[in-house]
Tab-separated table of C-alpha atoms in Angstrom:
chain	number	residue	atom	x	y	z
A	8	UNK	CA	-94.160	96.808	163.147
A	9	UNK	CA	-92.260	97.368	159.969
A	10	UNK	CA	-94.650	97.702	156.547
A	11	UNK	CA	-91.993	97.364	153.725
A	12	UNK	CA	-93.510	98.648	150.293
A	13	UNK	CA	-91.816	96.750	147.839
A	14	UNK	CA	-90.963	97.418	144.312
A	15	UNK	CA	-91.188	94.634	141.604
A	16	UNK	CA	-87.458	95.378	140.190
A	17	UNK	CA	-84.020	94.039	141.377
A	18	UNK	CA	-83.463	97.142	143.364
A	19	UNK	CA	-86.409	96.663	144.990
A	20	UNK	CA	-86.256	93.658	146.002
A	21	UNK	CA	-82.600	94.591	147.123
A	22	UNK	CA	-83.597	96.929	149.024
A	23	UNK	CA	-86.293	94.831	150.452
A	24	UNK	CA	-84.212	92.669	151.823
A	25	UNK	CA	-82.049	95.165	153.394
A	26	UNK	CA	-84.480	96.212	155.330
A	27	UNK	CA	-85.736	93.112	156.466
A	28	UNK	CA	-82.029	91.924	157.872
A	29	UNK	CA	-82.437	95.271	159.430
A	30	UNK	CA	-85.440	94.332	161.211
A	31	UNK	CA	-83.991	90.944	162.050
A	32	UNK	CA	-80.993	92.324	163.930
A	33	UNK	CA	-83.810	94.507	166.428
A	34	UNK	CA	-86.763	91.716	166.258
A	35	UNK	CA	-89.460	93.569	164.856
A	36	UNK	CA	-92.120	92.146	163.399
A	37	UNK	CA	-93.227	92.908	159.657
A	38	UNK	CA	-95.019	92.586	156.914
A	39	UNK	CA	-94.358	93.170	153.237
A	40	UNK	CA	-96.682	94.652	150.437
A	41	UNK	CA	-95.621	95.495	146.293
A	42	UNK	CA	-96.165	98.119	145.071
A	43	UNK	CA	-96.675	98.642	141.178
A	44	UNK	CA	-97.107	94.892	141.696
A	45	UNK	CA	-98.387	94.385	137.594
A	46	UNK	CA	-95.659	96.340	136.168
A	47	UNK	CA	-93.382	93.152	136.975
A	48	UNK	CA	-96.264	89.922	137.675
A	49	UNK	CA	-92.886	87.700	137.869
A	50	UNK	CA	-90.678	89.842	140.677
A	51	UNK	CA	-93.816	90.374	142.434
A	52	UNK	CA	-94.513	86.498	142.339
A	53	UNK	CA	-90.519	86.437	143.449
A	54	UNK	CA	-91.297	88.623	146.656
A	55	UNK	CA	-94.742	86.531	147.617
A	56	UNK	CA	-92.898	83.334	147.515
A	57	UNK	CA	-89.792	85.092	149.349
A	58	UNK	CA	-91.999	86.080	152.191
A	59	UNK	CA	-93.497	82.963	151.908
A	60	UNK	CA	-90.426	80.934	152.854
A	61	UNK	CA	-89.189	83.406	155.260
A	62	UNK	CA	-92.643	83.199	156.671
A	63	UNK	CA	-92.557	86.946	156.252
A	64	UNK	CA	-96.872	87.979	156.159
A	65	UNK	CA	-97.495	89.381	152.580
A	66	UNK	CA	-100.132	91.809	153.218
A	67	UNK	CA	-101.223	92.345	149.198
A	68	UNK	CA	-100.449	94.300	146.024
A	69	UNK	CA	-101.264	97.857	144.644
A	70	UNK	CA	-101.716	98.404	141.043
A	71	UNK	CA	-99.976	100.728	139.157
A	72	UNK	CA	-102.732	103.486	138.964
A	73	UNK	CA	-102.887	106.259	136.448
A	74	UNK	CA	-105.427	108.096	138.945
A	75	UNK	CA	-102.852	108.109	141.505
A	76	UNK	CA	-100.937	110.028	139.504
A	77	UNK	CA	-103.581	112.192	139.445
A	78	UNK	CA	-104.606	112.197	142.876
A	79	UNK	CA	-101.211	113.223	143.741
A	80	UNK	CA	-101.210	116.115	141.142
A	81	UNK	CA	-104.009	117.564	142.836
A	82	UNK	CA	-102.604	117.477	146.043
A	83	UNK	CA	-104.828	114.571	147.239
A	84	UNK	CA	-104.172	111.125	148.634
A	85	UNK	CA	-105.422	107.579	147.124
A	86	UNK	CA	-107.297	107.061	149.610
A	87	UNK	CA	-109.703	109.779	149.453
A	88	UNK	CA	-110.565	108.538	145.975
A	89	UNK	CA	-112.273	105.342	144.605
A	90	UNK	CA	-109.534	104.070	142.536
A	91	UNK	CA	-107.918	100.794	142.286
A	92	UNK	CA	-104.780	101.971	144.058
A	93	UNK	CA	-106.639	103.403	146.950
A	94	UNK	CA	-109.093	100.598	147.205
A	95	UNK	CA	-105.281	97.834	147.736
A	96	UNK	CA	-103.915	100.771	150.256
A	97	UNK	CA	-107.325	100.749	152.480
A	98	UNK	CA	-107.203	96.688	152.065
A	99	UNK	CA	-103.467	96.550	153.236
A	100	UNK	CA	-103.887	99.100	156.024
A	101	UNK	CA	-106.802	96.739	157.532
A	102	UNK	CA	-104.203	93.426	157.395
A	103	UNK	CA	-101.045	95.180	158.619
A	104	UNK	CA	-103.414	96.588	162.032
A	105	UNK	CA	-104.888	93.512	161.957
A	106	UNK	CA	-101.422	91.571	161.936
A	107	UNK	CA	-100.550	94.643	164.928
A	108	UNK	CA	-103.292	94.181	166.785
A	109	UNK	CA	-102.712	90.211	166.414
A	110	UNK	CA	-99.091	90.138	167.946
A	111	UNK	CA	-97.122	89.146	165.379
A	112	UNK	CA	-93.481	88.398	166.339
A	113	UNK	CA	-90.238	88.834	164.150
A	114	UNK	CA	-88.960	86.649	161.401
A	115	UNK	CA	-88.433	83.341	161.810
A	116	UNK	CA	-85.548	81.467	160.366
């Protein structure tokens, strides 16, 4: 299973959907999750209903996070903290293994 993190920004959603036509051509399953999803509400609105009409699971949104920043300054991970960012990451972990563990197949057209 694929887990694109996407950014809210034309690039991002670019390269988004490079990466899903990649998965198309070797049918494997994903799921898609923004991240810095309130720096752009609209793009990230763009990529749910995207997924939605590719039927592509959206497994959530992580906030932009100044105590990521910090996390990652002092050479710890998200997770390890209680922050907003880390809280989305634990909450999109538990859908993408549940999607796994559920069998989801490829994209449909």
């Amino acid at each position: 299973m694929v887990l694109i993190v996407a950014e809210p920004s034309v690039s991002g959603i670019s390269d988004m959907e490079r990466i899903i036509r990649t998965a198309e051509i070797f049918h494997t399953p994903l799921c898609v999750c923004v991240n810095k999803a309130d720096i752009n509400l609209e793009m990230t609105e763009q990529i749910e209903r995207f997924c939605e009409e590719k039927q592509i699971p959206f497994v959530g949104t992580i906030p932009y996070d100044p105590l990521a920043v910090t996390a990652i300054n002092d050479g710890i991970t998200i997770v390890e903290i209680d922050c907003p960012s880390g809280r989305a990451v634990r909450q999109i972990y538990a859908e993408t293994l549940r999607l796994l563990h559920a069998g989801v197949r490829g994209i449909k057209e």
